[in-house]
XYZ file of C-alpha atoms in Angstrom:
592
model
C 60.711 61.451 15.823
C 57.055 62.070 16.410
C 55.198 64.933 18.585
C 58.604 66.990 18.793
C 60.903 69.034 16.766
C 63.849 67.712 19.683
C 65.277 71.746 19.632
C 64.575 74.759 21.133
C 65.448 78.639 20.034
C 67.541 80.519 21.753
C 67.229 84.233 21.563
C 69.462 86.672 22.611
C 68.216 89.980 22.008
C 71.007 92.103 22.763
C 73.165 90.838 20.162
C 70.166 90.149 17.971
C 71.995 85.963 17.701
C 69.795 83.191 17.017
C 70.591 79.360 17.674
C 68.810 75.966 17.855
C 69.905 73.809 20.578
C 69.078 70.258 20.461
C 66.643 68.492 22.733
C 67.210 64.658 23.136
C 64.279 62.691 23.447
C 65.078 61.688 27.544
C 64.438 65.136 28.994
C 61.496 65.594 26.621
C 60.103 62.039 28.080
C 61.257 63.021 31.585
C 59.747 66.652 30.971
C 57.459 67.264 28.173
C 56.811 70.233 27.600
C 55.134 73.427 28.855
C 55.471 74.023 32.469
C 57.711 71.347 33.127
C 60.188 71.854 30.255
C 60.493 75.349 30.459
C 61.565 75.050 34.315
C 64.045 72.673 33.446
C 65.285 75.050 30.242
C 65.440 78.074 33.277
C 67.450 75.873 35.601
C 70.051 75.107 32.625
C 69.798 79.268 31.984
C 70.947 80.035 35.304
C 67.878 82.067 35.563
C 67.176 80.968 39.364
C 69.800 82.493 40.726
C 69.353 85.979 38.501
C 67.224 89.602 39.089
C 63.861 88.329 37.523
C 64.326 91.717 35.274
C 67.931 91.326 34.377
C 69.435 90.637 30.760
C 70.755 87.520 32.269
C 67.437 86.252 32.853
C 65.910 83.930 30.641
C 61.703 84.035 29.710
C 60.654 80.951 27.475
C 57.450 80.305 25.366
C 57.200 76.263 25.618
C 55.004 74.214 23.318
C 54.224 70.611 24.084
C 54.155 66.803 22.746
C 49.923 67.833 21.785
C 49.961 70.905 20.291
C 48.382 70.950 16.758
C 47.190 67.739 17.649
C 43.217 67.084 16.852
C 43.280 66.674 20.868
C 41.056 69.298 22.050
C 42.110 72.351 24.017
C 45.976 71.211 23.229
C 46.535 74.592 21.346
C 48.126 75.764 24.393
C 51.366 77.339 25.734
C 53.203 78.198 29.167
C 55.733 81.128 29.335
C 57.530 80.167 32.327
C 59.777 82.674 33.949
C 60.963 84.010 36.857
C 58.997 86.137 38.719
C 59.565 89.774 38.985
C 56.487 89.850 41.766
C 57.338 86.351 43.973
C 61.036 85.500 42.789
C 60.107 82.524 42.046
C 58.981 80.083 39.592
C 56.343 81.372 37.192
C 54.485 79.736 34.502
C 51.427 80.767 32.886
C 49.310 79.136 30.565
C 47.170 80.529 27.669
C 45.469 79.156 24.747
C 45.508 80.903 21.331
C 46.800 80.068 17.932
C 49.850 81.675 19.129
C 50.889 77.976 20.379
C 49.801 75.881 16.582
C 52.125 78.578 14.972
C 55.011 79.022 17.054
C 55.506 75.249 17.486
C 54.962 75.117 13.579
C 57.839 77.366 13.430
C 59.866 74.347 13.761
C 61.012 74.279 17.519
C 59.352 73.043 20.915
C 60.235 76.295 22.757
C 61.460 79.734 22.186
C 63.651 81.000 25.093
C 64.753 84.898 24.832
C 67.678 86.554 26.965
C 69.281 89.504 26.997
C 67.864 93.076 26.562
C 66.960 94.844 23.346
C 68.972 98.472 22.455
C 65.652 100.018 22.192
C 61.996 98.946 22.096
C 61.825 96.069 19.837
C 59.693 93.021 18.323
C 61.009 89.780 17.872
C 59.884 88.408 14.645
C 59.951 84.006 14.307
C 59.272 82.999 10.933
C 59.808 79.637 10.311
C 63.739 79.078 11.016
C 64.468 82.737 10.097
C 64.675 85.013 13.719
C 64.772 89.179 13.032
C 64.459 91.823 15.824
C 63.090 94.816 14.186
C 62.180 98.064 15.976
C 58.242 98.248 17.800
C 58.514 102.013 16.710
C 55.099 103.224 17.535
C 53.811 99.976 18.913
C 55.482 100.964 22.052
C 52.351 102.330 24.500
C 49.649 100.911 22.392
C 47.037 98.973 24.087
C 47.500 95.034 23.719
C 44.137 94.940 21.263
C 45.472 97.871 19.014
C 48.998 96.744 19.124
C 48.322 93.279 17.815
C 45.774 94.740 14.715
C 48.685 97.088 13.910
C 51.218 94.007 13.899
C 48.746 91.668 11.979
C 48.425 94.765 9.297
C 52.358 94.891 8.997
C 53.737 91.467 9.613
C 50.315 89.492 7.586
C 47.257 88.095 8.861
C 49.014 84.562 9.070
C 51.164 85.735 11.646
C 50.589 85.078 15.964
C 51.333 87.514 17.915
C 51.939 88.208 21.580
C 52.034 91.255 23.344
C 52.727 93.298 26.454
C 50.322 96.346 27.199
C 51.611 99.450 28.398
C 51.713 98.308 32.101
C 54.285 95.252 30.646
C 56.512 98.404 29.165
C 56.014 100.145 32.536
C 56.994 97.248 34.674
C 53.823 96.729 36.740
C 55.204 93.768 38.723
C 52.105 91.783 37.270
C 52.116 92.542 33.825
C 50.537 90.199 31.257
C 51.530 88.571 27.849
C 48.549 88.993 25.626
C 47.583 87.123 22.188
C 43.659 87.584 20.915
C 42.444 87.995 24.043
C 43.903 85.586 26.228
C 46.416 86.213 28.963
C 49.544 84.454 30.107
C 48.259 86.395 33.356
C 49.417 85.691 36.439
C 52.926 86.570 38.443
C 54.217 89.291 35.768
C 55.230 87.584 32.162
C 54.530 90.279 30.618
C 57.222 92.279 33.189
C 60.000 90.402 32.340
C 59.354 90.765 28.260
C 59.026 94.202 29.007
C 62.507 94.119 30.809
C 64.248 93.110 27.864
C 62.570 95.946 26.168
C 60.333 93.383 24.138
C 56.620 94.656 22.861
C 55.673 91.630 21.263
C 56.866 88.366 19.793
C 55.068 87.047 15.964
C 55.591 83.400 15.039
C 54.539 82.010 11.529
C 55.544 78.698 10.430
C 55.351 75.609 8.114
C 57.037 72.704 9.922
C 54.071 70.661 11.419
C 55.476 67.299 13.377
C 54.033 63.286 12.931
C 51.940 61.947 15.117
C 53.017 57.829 15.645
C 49.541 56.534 15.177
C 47.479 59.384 13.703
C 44.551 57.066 12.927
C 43.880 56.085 16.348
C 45.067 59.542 17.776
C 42.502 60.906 15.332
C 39.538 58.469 17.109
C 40.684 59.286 20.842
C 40.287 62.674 19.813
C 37.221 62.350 18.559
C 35.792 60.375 21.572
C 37.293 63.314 23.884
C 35.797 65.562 22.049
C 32.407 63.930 22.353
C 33.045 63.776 26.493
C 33.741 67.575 26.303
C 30.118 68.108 25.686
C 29.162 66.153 28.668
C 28.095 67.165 32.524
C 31.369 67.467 33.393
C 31.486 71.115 31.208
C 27.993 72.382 30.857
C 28.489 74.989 33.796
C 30.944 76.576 31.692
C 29.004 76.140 28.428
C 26.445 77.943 29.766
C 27.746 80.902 31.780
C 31.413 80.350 31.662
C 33.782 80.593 35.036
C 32.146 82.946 36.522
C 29.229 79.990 36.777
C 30.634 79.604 40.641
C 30.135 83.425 41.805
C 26.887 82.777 43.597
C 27.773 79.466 44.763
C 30.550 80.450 46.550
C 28.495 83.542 48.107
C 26.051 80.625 49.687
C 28.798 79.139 50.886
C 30.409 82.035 52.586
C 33.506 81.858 50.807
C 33.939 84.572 48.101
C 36.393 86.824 49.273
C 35.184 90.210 50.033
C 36.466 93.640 51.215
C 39.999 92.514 51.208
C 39.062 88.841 52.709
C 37.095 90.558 55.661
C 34.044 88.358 54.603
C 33.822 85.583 53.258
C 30.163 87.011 51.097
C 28.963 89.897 48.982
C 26.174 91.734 49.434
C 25.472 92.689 45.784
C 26.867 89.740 44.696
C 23.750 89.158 42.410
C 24.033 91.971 40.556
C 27.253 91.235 39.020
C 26.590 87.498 38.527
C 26.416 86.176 35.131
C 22.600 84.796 35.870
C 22.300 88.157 35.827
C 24.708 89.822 33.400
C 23.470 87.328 30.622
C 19.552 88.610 31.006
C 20.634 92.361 31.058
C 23.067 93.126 28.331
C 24.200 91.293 24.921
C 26.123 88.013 25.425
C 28.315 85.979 22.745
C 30.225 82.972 23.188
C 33.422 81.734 21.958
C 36.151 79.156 22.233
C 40.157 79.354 22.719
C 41.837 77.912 19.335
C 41.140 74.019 19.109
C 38.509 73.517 22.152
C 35.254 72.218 21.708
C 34.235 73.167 25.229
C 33.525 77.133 24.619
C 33.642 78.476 28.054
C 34.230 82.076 26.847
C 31.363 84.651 27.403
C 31.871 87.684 26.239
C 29.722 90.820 27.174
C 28.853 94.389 25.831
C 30.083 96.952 28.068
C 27.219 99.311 26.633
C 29.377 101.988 24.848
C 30.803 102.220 21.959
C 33.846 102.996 20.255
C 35.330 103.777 16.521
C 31.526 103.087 16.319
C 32.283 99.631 17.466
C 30.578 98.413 20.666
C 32.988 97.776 23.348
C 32.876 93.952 24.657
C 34.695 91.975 27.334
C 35.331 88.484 28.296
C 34.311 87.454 31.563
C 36.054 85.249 34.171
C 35.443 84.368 37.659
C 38.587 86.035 38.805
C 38.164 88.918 37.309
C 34.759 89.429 38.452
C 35.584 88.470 42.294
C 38.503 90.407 42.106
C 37.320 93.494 40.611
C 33.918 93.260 42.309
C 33.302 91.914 45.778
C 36.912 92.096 46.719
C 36.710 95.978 46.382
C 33.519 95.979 48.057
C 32.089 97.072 43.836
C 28.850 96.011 42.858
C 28.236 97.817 39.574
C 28.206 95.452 36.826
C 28.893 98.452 34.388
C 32.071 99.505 36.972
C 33.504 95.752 36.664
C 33.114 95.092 33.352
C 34.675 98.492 32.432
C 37.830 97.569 35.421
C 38.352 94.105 33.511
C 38.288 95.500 30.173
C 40.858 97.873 31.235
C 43.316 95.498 33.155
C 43.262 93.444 29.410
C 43.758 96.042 27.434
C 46.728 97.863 29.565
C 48.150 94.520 30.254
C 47.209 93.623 34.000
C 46.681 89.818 36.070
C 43.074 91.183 37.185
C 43.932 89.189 40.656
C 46.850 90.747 41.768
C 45.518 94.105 40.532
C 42.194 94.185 42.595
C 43.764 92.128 45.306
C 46.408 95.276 45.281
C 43.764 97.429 45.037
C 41.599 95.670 47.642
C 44.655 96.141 50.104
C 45.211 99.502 49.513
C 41.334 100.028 50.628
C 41.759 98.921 53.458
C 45.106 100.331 54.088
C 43.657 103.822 53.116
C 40.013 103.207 55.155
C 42.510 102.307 58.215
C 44.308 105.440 57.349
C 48.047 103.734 57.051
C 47.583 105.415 53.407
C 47.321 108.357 52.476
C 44.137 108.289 49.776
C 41.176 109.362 50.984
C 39.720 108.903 47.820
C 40.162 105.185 47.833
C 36.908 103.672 49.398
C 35.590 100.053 49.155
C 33.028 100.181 46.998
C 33.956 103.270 45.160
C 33.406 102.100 41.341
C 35.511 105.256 40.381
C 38.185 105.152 42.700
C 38.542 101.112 41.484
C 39.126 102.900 37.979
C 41.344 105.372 38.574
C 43.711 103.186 40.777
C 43.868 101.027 37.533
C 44.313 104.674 35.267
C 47.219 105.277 37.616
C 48.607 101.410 37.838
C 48.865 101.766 34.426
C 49.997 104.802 33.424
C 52.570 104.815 36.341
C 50.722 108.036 37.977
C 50.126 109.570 41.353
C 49.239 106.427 43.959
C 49.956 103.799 40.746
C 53.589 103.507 41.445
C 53.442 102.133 44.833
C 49.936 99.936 43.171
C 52.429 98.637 40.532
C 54.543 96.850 42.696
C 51.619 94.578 44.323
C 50.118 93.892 47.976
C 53.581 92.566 49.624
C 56.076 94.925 48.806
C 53.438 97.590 49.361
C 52.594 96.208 52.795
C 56.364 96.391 53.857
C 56.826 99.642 52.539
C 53.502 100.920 54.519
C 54.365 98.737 57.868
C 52.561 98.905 60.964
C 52.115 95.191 60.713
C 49.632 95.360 57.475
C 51.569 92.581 56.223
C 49.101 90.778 58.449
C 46.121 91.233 55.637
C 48.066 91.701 52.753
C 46.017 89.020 50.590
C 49.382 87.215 49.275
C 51.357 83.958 50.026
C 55.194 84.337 48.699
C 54.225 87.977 46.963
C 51.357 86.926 44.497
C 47.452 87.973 45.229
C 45.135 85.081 46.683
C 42.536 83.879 43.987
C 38.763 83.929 44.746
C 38.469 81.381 47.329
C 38.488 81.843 51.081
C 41.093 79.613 52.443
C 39.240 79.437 56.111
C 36.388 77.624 54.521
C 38.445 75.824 51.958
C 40.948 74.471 54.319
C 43.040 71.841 51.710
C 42.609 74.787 49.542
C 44.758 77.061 51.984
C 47.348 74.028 51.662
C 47.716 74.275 48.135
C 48.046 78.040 48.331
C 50.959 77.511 51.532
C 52.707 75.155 49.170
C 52.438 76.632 45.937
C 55.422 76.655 43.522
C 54.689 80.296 42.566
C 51.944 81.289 45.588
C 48.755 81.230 45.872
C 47.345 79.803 43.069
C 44.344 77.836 42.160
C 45.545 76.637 38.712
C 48.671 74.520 39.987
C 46.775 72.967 42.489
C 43.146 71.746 41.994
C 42.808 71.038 45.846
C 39.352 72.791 46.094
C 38.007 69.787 44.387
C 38.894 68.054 47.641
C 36.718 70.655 49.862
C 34.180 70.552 47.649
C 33.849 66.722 47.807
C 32.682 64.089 50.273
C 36.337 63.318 51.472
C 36.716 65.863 54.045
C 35.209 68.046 56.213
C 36.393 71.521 54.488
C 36.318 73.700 57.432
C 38.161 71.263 59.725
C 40.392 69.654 57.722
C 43.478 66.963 58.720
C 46.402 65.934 57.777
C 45.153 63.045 55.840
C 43.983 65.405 52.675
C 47.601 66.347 52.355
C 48.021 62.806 50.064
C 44.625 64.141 48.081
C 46.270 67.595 47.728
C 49.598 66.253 46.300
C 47.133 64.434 43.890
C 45.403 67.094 42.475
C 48.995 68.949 41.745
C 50.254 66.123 40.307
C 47.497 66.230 37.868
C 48.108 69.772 37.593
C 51.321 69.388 36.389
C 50.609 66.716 33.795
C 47.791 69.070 32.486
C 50.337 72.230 32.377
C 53.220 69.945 30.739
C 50.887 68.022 28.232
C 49.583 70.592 27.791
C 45.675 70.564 28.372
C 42.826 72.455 29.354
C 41.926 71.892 32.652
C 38.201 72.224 32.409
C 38.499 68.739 30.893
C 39.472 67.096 33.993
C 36.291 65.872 35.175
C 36.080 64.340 31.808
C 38.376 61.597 32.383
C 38.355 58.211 34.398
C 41.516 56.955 35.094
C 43.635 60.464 34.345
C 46.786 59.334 34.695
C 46.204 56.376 32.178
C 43.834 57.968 29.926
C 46.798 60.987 29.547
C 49.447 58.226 28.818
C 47.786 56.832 26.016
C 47.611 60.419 24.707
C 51.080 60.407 24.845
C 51.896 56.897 23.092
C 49.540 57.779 20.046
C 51.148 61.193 19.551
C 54.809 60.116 20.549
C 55.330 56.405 19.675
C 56.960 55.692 23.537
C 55.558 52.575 25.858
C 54.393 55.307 28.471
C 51.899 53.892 31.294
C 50.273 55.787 34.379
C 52.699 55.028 36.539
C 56.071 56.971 34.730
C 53.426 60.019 34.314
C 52.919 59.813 38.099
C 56.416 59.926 38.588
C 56.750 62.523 35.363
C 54.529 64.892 38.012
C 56.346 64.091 40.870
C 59.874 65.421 38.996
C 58.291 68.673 37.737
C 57.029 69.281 40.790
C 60.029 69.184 42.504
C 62.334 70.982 40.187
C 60.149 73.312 40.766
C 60.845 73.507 44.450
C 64.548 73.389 43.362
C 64.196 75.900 41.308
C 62.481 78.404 44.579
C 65.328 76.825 46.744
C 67.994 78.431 44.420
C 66.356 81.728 44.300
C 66.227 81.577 48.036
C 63.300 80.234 48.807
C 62.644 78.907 53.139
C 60.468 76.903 54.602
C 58.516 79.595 56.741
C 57.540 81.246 53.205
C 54.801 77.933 52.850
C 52.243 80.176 55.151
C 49.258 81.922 54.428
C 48.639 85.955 55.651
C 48.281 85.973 59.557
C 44.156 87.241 59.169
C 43.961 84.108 57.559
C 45.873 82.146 60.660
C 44.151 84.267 63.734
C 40.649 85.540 62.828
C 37.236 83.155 61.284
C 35.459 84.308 58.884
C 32.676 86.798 59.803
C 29.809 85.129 58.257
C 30.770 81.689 59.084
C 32.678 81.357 62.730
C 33.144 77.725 62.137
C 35.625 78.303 59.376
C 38.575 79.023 61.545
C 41.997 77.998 60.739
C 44.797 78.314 62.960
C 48.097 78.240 62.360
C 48.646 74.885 63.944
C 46.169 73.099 61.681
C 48.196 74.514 58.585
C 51.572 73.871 59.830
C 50.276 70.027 60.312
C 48.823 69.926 56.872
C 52.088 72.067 55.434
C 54.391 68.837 57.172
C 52.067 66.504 55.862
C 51.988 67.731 52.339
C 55.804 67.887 52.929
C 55.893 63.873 53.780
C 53.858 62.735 51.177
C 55.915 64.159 48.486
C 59.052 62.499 49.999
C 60.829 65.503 50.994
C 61.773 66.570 54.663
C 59.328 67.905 56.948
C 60.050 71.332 56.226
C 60.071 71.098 52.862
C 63.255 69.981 51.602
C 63.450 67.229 49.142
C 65.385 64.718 49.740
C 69.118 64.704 49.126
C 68.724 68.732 47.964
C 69.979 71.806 49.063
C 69.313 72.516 52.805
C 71.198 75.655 52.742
């Protein structure tokens, strides 16, 4: 009985019932935890088949095996749902203390159905579960909500929290918890469904670890690594360390994926941002890494001065994407999307779309411009607050597209409904596999497959079939990472991942795991994933990328092209070397 509590809680919140349901130790060994659990637990909820933003449909918080481990970066979570933006598998990750406590509280997951009467908080404290009434909470900003919690619940409580555009279900709504997002594919939409403002978790149940002595020294060696090479980018300007690089290389996504480089890229860079205004750094709970870098925004409030934390997505997606180079305009756009609750990628991808869709004039907004700093603020204003143009915003670039028609589907930056992250897919061709393919769309979290175009193995604008086996290894890594759960800035840390992660395993668990049942471990989450998308209706032809992708090259360099031959081929071959049918199907599943 080590690394697990073997039970989840089960929450339903209209009848304000509370149960633990056992866990037995072969789906946690065939599972884990995180990402991988928490599509299983869905699958058993019937959640698949069910309106992302019904009652019926289930939204879980899932620890793991690590968590309050001395591992570093383990104190993390996934809240895997289904998506009210794709309809289909979502599970984001976030790091916070939110993970130590709720898994303290005595349970490996906490899985809430149903819909509250009214606005509501759900309140875990150890093995005791009350719902009490958010009151005033409801439409407070994520920051103020949580202080306001913290003051009433006790400063030894965790809390989580949807922002006003969560309550207003903005079909990418985040979960929020000091700072850090469960951000992509709309979390915080689906809490906000069942009329949930926040969950708080205190508890006093730690677990055993089987061999805490050695855990204690592979922890300590990790940690030691973590300092290393492999991390000092993000050490010393965080994500957004990449911004310029991928300008040089013509593929940061700008104006809505019309280029693949940004003009005034510089001036929003953190080379530069870290010379001009007042920079602190920080780490998520239990990571010796410290990527965060957090800026002044250069006004202040309650006599406080107003700061943000700076990523490379939100960055490309609030800056070159929108064709906005004021460092003052982005910072202020990403402090917004955290405080109102919003994935900064599908907002200024949204956003981006709408540009062009208004520049084009499909939409009626004249005052939406690329590179309008103040039009990129009051879209968000009206996103948020469910205003003028902000209701069609809220429901992201897809639906928005079909509503609009006139074929601007065709540059609607989105594969299966969710915004394309910050890398060009014409110049980062196994990339644009992984996005095709991607559980819950275009993502570059699930798949790592830009370590493959950035490497010696291919060529990345004129990719082949063969890096479809090297794209299927980088998500099965990615699924081990999001299941373990670990950061995955550590990955080019490790050796042998695969072996190095089982040994993690055996000193925290006790079980004979090698390399080889964690390769297979991947290979099952991966694919109840895809059953998962094949109950809630997922085909084949959905594994594409947006037909500007597929027809045009990219402006600045003509020899990224990508047709939609070559990604069909690599699509099939992906397809192959997971075992399943050519189109996608795995083997012996539904085909209907």
């Amino acid at each position: 009985m080590f690394g697990y509590h073997f039970n989840y809680l089960r929450i339903d919140v209209t009848t304000q019932e509370a149960q633990s349901v056992g866990l037995d130790e072969g789906v946690l060994r065939d599972y884990l935890g995180g990402s991988g659990l928490g599509v299983k637990l869905l699958l058993e909820e019937g959640t698949a088949e069910a309106d992302p933003l019904s009652p019926a449909a289930a939204i879980a918080f899932v620890f793991s095996p690590l968590v309050g481990s001395p591992l570093t970066t383990s104190a993390k979570f996934a809240v895997v749902s289904k998506s009210p933006l794709t309809e289909r598998i979502n599970d984001s990750l976030a790091s916070s203390g939110f993970a130590i406590s709720g898994k303290k509280s005595g349970h490996d997951a906490i899985v809430l159905v149903g819909r509250a009467a009214e606005p509501s908080i759900v309140i875990v404290d150890d093995d005791r579960v009350r719902i009490e009434p958010a009151g005033q909470l409801w439409g407070l900003s994520n920051g103020e909500a949580q202080l306001r919690l913290r003051q009433r619940l006790g400063a030894d409580f965790q809390v989580a929290t949807i922002g006003p555009a969560g309550e207003r279900q903005v079909r990418f709504a985040t979960i929020s918890h000091d700072g850090r997002h469960a951000g992509r594919g709309g979390s915080g939409t689906v809490l906000g469904s069942k009329n949930i403002k926040a969950v708080a978790v205190r508890g006093s149940q730690p677990v055993e670890w089987a061999d805490p002595k050695a855990l204690t020294r592979l922890a300590k060696e990790l940690s030691e690594k973590s300092f290393g090479p492999a991390t000092a980018k993000y050490r010393e300007l965080g994500t957004a360390s990449n911004l310029l690089a991928f300008n040089r290389l013509n593929v940061l996504p700008t104006r809505n994926f019309q280029q693949g480089s940004f003009e005034g890229a510089a001036t929003i860079a953190p080379e530069t941002l870290s010379i001009s205004r007042e920079r602190t750094r920080s780490s998520c709970a239990a990571c010796t890494i410290g990527c965060e870098h957090i800026y002044a925004l250069g006004d202040k409030r309650d006599g406080h001065e107003a700061k943000v934390r700076v990523e490379y997505e939100n960055l490309f997606a609030l800056g070159p994407l929108c064709g906005v180079a004021d460092a003052d305009v982005v910072l202020a756009a990403s402090q917004v999307c955290d405080e109102q609750g919003l994935d900064t990628i599908s907002a200024g991808g949204t956003i981006a779309f709408a540009m062009e869709c208004a520049e084009r004039g499909y939409l009626d907004a004249d005052w939406l411009r690329f590179g309008d700093g103040s039009a990129l603020l009051r879209a968000l204003d009206e996103m948020a607050t469910g205003t003028g143009l902000g209701v069609r915003l809220a429901q992201g670039s897809r639906r928005l597209a079909l509503e609009i028609g006139q074929d601007t589907i065709a540059f609607a930056p989105q594969v299966k409904g969710l915004e394309i992250p910050g890398y060009d897919p014409r110049g980062l061709q196994t990339m644009a596999l992984g996005f095709a393919v991607g559980a819950r769309g275009a993502d570059h979290n699930r798949s790592g497959a830009y370590e493959v175009d950035f490497s010696e193995a291919v060529d990345r604008r004129n990719v082949g079939p063969e890096a479809a086996v090297l794209a299927v290894e980088t998500e099965d890594k990615g699924a081990i990472m999001d299941s373990l759960i670990l950061c995955k800035f550590l990955r080019g840390v490790f050796v042998d991942y695969f072996a190095e992660a089982a040994e993690m395993l055996r000193l925290v668990t006790g079980w004979e795991v090698a390399a080889d049942e964690l390769r297979e471990t991947a290979r099952r989450i991966v694919t109840k994933k895809k059953e998962f998308n094949i109950r809630a209706g997922w085909t084949p032809d959905e594994d594409t990328l947006p037909q500007r992708m597929l027809r045009s090259p990219l402006p600045d360099d003509t020899r990224a092209q990508l047709s939609p031959e070559r990604l069909q081929a690599l699509v099939e071959a992906y397809n192959l070397a997971r075992g399943w049918s050519p189109d996608g199907y795995p083997v012996g599943g539904n085909e209907q």
